[in-house]
Structure formats: structure tokens, C-alpha cells
Short mmCIF file of C-alpha atoms and ligand atoms in Angstrom, two decimals:
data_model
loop_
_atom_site.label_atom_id
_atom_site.label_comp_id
_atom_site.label_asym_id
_atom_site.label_seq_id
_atom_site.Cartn_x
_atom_site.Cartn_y
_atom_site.Cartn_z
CA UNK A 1 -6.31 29.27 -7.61
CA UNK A 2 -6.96 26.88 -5.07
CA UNK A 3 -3.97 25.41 -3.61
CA UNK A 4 -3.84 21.29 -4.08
CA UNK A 5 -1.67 18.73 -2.72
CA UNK A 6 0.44 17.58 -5.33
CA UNK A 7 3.09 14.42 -5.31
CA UNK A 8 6.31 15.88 -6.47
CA UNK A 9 9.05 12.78 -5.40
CA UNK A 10 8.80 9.40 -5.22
CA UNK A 11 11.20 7.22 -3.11
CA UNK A 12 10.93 3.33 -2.50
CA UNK A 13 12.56 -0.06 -0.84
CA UNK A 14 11.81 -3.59 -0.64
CA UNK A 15 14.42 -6.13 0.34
CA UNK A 16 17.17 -7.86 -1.50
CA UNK A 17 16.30 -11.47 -0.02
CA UNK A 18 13.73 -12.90 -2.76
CA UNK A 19 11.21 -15.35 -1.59
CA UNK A 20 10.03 -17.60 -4.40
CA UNK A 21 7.13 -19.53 -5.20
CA UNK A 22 9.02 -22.98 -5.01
CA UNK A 23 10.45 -22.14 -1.67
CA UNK A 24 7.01 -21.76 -0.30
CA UNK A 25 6.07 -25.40 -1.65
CA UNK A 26 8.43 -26.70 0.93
CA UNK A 27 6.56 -24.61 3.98
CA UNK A 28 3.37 -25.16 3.04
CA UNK A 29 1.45 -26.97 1.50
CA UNK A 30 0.78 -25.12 -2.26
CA UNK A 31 2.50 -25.12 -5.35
CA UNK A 32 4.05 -22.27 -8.02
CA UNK A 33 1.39 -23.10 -10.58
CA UNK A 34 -1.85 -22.35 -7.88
CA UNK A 35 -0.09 -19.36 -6.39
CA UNK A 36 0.18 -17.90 -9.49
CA UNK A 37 -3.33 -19.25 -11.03
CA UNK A 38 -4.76 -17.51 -8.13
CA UNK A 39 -3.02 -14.52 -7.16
CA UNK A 40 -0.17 -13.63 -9.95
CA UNK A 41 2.54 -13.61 -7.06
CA UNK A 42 5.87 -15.10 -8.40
CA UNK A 43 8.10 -14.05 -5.15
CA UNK A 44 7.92 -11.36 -2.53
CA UNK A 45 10.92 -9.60 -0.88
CA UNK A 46 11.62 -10.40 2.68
CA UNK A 47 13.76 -8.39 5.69
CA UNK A 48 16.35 -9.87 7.15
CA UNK A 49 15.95 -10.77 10.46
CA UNK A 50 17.53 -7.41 13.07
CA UNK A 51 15.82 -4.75 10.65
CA UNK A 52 12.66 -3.65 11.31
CA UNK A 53 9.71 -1.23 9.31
CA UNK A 54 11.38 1.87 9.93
CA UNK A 55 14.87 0.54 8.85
CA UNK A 56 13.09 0.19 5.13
CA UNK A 57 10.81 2.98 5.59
CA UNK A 58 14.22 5.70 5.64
CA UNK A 59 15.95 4.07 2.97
CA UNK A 60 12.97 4.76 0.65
CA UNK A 61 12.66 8.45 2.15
CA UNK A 62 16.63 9.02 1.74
CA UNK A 63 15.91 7.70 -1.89
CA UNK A 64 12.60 10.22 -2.27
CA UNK A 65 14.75 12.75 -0.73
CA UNK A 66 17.94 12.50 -3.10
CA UNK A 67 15.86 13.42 -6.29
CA UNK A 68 14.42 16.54 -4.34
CA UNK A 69 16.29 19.93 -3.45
CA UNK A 70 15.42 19.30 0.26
CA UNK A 71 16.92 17.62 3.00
CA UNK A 72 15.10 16.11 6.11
CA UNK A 73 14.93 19.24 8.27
CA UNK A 74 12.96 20.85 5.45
CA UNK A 75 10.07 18.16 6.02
CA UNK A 76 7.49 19.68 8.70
CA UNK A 77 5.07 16.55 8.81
CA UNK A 78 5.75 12.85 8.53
CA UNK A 79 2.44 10.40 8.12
CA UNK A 80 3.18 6.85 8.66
CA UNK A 81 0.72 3.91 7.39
CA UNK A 82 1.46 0.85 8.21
CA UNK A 83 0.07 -2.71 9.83
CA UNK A 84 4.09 -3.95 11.36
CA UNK A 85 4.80 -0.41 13.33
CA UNK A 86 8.75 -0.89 14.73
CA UNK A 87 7.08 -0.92 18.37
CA UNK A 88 3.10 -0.89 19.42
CA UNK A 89 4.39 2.92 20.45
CA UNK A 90 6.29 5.54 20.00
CA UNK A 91 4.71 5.71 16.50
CA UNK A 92 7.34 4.68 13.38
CA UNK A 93 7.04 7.88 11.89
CA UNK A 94 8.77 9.21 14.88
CA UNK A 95 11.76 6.93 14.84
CA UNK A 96 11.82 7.82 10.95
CA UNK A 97 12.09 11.31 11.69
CA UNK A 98 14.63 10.96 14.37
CA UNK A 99 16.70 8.77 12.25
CA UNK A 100 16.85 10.97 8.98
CA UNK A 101 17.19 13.93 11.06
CA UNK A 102 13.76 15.58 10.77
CA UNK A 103 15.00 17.66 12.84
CA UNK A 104 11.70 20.31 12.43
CA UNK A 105 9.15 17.72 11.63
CA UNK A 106 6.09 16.01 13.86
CA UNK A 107 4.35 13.17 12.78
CA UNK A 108 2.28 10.23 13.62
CA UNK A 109 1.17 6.70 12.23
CA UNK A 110 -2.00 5.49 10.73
CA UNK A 111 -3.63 2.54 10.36
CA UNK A 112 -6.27 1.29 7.78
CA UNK A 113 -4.48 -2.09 6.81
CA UNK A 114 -4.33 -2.56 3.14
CA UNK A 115 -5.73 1.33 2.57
CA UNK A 116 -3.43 2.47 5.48
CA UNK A 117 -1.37 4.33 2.56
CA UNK A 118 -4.34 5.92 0.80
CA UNK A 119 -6.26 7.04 4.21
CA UNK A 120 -2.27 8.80 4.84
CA UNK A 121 -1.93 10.50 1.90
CA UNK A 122 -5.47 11.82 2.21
CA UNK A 123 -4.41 13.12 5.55
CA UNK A 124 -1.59 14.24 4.58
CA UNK A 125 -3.58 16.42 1.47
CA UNK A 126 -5.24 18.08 4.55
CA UNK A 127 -2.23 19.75 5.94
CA UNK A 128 -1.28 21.23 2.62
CA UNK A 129 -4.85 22.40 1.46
CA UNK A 130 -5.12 24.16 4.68
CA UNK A 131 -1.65 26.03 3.92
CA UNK A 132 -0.46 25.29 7.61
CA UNK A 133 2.41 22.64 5.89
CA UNK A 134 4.29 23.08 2.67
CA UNK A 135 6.24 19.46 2.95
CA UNK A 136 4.31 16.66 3.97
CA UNK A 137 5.94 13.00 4.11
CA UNK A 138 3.59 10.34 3.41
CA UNK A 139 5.18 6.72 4.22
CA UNK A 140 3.42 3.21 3.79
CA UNK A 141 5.65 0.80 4.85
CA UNK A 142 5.32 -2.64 5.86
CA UNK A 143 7.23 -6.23 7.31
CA UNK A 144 4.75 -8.32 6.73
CA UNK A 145 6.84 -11.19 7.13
CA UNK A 146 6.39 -10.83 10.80
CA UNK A 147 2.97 -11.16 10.79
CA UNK A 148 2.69 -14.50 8.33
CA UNK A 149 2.88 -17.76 9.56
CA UNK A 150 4.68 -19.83 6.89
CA UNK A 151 2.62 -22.80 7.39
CA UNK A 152 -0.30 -21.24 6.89
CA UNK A 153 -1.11 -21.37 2.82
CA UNK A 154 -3.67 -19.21 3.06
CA UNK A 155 -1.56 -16.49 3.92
CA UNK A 156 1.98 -16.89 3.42
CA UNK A 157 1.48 -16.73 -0.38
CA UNK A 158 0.46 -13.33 -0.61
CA UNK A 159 2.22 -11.04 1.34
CA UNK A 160 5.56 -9.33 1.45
CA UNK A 161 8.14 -6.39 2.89
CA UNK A 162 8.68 -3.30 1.36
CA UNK A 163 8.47 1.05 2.07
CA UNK A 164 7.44 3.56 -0.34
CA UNK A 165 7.13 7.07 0.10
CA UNK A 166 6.09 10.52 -1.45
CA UNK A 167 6.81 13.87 -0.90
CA UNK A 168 3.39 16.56 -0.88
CA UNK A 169 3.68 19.90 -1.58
CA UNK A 170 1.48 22.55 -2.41
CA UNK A 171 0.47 23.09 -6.16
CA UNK A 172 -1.85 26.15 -8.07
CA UNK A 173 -1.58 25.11 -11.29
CA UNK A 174 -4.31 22.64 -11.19
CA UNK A 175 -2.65 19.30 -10.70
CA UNK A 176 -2.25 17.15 -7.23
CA UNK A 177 -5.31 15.47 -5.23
CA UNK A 178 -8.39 16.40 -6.86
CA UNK A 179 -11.23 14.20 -5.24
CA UNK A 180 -11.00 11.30 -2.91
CA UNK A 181 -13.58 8.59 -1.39
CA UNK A 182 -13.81 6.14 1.47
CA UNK A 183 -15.64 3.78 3.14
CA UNK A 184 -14.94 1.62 6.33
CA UNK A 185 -17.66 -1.93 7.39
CA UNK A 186 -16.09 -2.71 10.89
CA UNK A 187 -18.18 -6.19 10.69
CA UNK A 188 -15.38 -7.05 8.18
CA UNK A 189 -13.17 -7.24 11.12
CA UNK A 190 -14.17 -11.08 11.59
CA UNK A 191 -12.71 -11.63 7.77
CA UNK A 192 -8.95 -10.29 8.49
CA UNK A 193 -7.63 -9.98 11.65
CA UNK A 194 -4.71 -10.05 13.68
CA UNK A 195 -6.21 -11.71 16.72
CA UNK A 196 -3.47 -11.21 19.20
CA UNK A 197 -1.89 -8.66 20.40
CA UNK A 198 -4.32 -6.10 21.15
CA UNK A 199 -6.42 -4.97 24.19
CA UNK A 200 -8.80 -7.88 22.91
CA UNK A 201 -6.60 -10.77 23.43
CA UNK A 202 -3.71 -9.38 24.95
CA UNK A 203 -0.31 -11.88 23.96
CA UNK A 204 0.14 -14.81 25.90
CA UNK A 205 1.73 -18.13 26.01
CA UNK A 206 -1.15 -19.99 24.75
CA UNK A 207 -2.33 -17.68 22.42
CA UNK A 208 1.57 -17.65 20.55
CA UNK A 209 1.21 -21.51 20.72
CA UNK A 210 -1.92 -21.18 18.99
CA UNK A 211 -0.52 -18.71 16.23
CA UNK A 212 -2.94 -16.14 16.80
CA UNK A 213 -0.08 -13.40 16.76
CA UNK A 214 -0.32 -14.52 12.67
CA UNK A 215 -2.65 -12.75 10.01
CA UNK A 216 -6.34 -14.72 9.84
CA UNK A 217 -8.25 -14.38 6.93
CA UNK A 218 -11.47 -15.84 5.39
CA UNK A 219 -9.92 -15.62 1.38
CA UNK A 220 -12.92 -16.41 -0.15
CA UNK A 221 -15.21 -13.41 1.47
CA UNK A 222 -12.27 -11.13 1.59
CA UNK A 223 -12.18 -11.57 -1.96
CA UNK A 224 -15.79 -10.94 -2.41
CA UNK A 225 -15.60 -7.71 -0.62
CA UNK A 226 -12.39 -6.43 -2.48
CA UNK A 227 -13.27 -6.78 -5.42
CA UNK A 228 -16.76 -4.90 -4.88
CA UNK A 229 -15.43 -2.40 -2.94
CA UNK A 230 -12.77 -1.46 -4.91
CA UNK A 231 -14.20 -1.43 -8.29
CA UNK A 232 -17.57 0.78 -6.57
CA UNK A 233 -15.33 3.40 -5.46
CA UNK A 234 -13.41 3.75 -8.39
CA UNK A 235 -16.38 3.88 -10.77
CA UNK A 236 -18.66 6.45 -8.68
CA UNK A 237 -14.96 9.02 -8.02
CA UNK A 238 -14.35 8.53 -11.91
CA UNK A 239 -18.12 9.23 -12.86
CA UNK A 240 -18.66 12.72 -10.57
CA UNK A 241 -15.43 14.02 -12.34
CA UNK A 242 -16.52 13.18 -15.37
CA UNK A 243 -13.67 10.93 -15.84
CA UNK A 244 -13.61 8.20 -18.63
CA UNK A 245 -11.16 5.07 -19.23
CA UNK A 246 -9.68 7.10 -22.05
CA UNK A 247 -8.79 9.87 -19.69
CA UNK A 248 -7.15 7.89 -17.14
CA UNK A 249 -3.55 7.27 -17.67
CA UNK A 250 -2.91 4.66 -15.12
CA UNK A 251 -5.00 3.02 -12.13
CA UNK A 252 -2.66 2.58 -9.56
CA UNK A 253 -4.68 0.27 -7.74
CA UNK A 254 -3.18 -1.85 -4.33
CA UNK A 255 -1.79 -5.26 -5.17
CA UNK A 256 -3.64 -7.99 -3.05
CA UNK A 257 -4.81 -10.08 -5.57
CA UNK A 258 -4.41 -10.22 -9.68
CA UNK A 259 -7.65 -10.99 -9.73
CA UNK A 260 -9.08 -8.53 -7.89
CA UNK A 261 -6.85 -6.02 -9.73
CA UNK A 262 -8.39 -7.51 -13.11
CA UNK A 263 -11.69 -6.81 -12.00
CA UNK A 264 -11.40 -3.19 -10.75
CA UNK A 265 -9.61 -2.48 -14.33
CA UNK A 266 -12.35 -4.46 -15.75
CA UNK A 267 -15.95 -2.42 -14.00
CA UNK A 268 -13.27 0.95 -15.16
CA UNK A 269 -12.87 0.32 -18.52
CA UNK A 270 -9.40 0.30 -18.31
CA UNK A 271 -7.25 -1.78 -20.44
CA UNK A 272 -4.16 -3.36 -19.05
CA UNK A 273 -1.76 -1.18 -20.51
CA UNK A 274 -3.11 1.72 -18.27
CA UNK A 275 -2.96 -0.75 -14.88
CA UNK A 276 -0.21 -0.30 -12.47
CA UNK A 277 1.29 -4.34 -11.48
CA UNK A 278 4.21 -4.85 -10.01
CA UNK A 279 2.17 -7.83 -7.60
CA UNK A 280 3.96 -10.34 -9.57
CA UNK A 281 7.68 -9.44 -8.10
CA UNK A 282 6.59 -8.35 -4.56
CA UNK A 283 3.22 -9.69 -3.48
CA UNK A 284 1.31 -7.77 -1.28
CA UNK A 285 3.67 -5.44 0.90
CA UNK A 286 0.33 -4.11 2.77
CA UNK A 287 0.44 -0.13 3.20
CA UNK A 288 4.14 -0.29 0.16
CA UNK A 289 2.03 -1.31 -2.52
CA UNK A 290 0.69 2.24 -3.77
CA UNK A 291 3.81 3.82 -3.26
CA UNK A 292 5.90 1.19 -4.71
CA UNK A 293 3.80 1.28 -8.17
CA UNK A 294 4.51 5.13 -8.43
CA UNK A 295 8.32 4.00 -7.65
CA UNK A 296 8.33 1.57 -10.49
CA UNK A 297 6.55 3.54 -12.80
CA UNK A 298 7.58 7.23 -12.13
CA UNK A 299 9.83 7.66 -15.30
CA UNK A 300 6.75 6.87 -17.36
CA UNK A 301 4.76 9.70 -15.35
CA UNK A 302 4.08 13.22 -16.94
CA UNK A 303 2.29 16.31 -15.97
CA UNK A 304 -0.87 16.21 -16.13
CA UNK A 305 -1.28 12.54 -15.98
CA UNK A 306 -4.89 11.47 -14.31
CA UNK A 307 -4.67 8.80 -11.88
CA UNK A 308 -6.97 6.58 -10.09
CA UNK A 309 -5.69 5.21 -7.01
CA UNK A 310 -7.82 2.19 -5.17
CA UNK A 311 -7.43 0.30 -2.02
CA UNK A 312 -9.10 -2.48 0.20
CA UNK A 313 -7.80 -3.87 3.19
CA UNK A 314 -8.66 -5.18 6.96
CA UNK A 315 -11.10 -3.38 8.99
CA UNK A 316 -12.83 -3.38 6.18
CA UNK A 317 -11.33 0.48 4.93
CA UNK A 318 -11.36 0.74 1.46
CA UNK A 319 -11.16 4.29 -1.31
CA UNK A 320 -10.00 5.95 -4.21
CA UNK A 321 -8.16 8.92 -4.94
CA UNK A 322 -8.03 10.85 -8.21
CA UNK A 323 -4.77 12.86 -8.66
CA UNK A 324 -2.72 14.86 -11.56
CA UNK A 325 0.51 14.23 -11.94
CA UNK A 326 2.51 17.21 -10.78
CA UNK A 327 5.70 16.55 -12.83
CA UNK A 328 7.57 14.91 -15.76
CA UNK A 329 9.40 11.48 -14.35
CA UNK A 330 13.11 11.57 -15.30
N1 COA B 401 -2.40 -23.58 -2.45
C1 COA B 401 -3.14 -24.58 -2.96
N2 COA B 401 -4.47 -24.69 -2.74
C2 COA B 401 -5.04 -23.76 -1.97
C3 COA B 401 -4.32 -22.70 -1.40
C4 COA B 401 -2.94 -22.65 -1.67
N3 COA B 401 -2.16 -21.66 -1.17
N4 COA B 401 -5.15 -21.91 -0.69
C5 COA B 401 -6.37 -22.45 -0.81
N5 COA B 401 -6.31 -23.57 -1.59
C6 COA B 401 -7.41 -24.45 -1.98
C7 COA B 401 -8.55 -24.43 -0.99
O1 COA B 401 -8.35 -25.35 0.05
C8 COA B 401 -9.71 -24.79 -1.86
O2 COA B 401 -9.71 -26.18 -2.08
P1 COA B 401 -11.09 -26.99 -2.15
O3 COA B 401 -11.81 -26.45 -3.34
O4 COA B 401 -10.63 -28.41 -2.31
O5 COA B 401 -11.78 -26.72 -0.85
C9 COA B 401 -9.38 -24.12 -3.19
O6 COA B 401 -7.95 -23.95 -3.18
C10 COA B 401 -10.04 -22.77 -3.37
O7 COA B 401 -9.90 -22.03 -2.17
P2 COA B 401 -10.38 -20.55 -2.04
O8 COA B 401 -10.03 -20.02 -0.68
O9 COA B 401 -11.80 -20.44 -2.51
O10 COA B 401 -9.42 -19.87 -3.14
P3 COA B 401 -9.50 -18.45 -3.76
O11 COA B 401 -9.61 -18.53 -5.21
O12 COA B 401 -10.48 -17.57 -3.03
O13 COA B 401 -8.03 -17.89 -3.46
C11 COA B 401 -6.99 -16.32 -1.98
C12 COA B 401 -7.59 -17.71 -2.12
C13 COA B 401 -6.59 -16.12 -0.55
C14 COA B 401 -5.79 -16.21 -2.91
C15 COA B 401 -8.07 -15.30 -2.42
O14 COA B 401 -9.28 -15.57 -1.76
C16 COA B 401 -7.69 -13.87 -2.11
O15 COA B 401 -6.77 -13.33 -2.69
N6 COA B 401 -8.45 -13.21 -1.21
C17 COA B 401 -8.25 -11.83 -0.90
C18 COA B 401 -7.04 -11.71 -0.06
C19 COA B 401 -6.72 -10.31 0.23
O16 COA B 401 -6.88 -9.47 -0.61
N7 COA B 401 -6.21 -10.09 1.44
C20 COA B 401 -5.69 -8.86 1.88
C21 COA B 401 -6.70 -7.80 1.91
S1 COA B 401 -6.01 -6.47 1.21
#
């Protein structure tokens, strides 16, 4: 049978400082009821200041690792997504390795914003189909907090710091990744950005006065463009499978928006019973989300389970995966 990638552990992190709605009413200039009206964010977690992505990103591997017979040196590849990489280089997923003591592992980061996470474990499938890796480490871990400014309401609402992360290994029994889709529009680029910082418009003084270090973002079009491309993908990867909403157990889709959530459940057929949400606690943790919706709902999980997974971010890079469940959560 043909060998699959299959998720068999499940590890995740997000902060213990809580950021809440009312503290952001005294940044900026929004209030509880309008953030969640719009978006369905109560609070988000936030890092303290001295920790950075990777710091997260191991504690949510050590946890993935603890409910697995392995220990880092049986890991051969680590796959890093995120937006808020420890340095510009070495890549995080290096520094991860080194610091759990992947001692026979290589690795390297990615980066498709928001879909950083699904373009990874998509990658990461790769190695395994191909039978050159039997333990692949996909990470999507973010500090998003880093790349807010706080008096910006059109930002600092929605996002948040967290790591998730999932172990691949090979399966024949007819679970793991079974199709996948994606789709990148680089003119989306002038939508959400991270102006400086880049080759572009290398850092400077004036362009840190001028907060363009900080995540901009046209909302409104974003919006527009998530919710389409999210709910197209999902439809046309559930339709060539022959997949219906009462096949799907969950749609584990990434949490940017309630709204946009709503709608890709909606065009699916999926009631919201079978919808992964978790957006509510944590915001939008960037490349965590996926992962950290597997982490909150992996006891529910059992073999065999379909999933859809969607995501949209910068870039614009957007897809959907459709996976079996490998195993039976605890
Ligand atoms: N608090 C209070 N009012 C706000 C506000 C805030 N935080 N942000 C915007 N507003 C106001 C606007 O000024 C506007 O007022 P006006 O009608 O008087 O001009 C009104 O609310 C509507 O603004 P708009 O930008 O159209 O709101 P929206 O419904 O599109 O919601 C976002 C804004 C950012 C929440 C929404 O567009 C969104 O979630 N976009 C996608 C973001 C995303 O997914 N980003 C990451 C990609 S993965």
C-alpha cells in the first residue's frame, strides 16, 4: 500500500500572560464589544519579554515528544513555519534542534504567513512519501507580539503568541495526508505586509519612527480575499475526493477571523459542531493556529477521522489539506 504521511503526536504552547479585550481599550482606540462583534477574539496569550519563538516552539515539541516513544535524536527532519523567526538567520528550526538535542536531525524554516504551517506540513508529507525520512517535525510557531504595534487597532486586536507542533510518520493502512491544494497571488503583498526589515526597505531610524517594522494590513480586502480563498479551496479538495459535510469530522480551519471561519464552514456545509475554534482564547497566533486546534482537540480525535484543514495568510498563500486521523486521542 502506498505509504502516507500520517500525524501521530500532537504537542502545543502559548503563554501564561493573558491579554484581554479591556486591556486593549486602554492602547487603542476599540472596545471588547467591537473586537468581539468583529472577530470573536476575547484575549490572546503574550511572551514575556527575554523569550523568543523558539523558546515556545521546544516547549510544545518536549510536550509532542512526551506522549511519543521517541526522544529528540530519533527526529531526522525539523520544518519550521513561522512569520517572528528567533533571528533573520540561522533558521529557528535549527536552534530548536540544537536546543532539544536533535542531535541527528536537519531542518529549515518556511514561510507562507498565515499558511506558513500548512505549506510545512505539506513539505514535510514529502519527505515521508518518498521513504527517505520516517520522523518528520513539523513546527508553526509564532511571537506575534513583536510584530504588532499596540496603537494600531487595526492590528493589535487580532493577533497573538503561541507554538504547536506534530510529529509525521509513515502510515500503510490508509490514513495520514491524502490530498492537498494551494494557491499563492503575490499582488496581495500590498494588503499585508511587513514593510521593514527586508532587502526592500532595509531598517532604519526613520523607518522605526514611522512603525513600519509593525504588521500593515488593508482589513477590509484581506477579508475579502480570505474568505474566498479559503472557502474555494476547501470546497474543490472536498468535491475531487468525493467528500461531503457528513463525512468530515472536523474542519480545522486557521483562526484569523470568526467570520471568515463562519463562512468557510458555511460554502462546506459544515455545521459548527464539526468546526475547530479555539480563536476566541488566543487570537490569531499566525503559523500556531492549526497546530494548536489539533492540541485542543486531540482527545476528541479517532482513527479514521477525515479532516479538512484551510489556511489564508500574507503573500497572499492560501490551501487545504485533507487528512485521516492516524490514531485514537487519549
Ligand atoms: N475597533 C473599533 N472600530 C474599528 C476597529 C477597532 N479595532 N477597527 C476598525 N474599526 C472601524 C473602522 O474604522 C470602520 O469605521 P467606519 O465605518 O466609521 O469607517 C469600521 O470599524 C469598519 O471597519 P472595517 O475595516 O471595514 O472592519 P471589518 O469588519 O473589515 O473588520 C478586521 C476589520 C481587521 C477585523 C477584518 O477586516 C479582518 O479580520 N480582516 C482579515 C484580517 C486577517 O485575516 N488578517 C490576517 C490574515 S491571515
Amino acid at each position: 500500500m502506498k505509504i502516507r504521511a500520517a500525524i501521530t503526536a500532537v504537542g502545543g504552547y502559548v503563554p501564561e500572560r493573558v491579554l484581554t479585550n479591556a486591556e486593549i481599550e486602554t492602547m487603542a482606540d476599540t472596545n471588547d464589544q467591537w473586537i468581539r462583534e468583529r472577530t470573536g477574539i476575547a484575549e490572546r496569550r503574550i511572551l514575556d519579554k527575554g523569550r523568543a519563538t523558539s523558546d515556545m516552539a521546544v516547549i510544545a515539541v518536549n510536550d509532542l515528544l512526551s506522549r511519543t516513544p521517541y526522544t529528540a535524536a530519533d527526529i531526522s527532519l525539523i520544518i519550521c513555519a513561522t512569520v517572528s523567526p528567533d533571528h533573520v538567520y540561522p533558521a529557528t528550526a535549527n536552534i530548536i534542534a540544537d536546543k532539544i538535542g536533535a542531535t541527528k536531525s536537519w531542518g529549515f524554516d518556511m514561510n507562507a504567513a498565515c499558511a506558513g504551517f500548512l505549506y510545512a506540513l505539506r513539505t514535510g508529507a514529502q519527505f515521508i512519501e518518498s521513504g527517505t525520512h520516517q520522523r518528520v517535525l513539523v513546527v508553526g510557531a509564532d511571537t506575534m507580539s513583536i510584530r504588532v504595534d499596540y496603537e494600531d487597532r487595526n492590528t493589535c486586536i487580532l493577533f497573538g503568541d503561541g507554538a504547536g507542533a506534530v510529529l509525521l510518520e509513515p502510515d500503510t493502512e490508509g490514513n495520514g495526508m491524502i490530498d492537498a491544494q494551494f494557491e499563492v497571488d503575490g499582488s496581495g503583498c500590498a494588503y499585508l505586509q511587513q514593510p521593514a526589515g527586508g532587502s526592500y526597505e532595509p531598517v532604519s531610524v526613520q523607518n522605526v519612527r514611522a512603525k513600519r517594522q509593525f504588521i500593515h494590513q488593508e482589513g477590509s480586502t484581506v477579508y475579502k480575499f480570505a474568505v474566498k480563498g479559503m472557502a474555494d479551496v476547501t470546497e474543490e479538495v472536498m468535491k475531487r475526493n468525493g467528500l461531503t459535510h457528513e463525512d468530515v469530522r472536523f474542519l480545522v480551519p486557521h483562526q484569523a477571523n470568526k467570520r471568515i471561519i463562519d463562512a468557510t464552514a458555511s460554502r462546506a456545509g459544515l455545521p459548527p459542531e464539526k468546526v475547530m475554534i479555539n480563536i476566541q482564547r488566543y487570537g490569531n497566533t499566525t503559523c500556531a493556529t492549526i497546530p494548536l486546534c489539533l492540541w485542543d482537540w486531540q482527545k476528541q480525535l479517532r482513527k479514521g477521522d477525515n479532516l479538512m484543514l484551510a489556511a489564508f495568510g500574507g503573500g497572499f498563500a492560501w490551501g487545504s489539506v485533507y487528512l485521516k486521523w492516524a490514531y485514537d486521542g487519549e
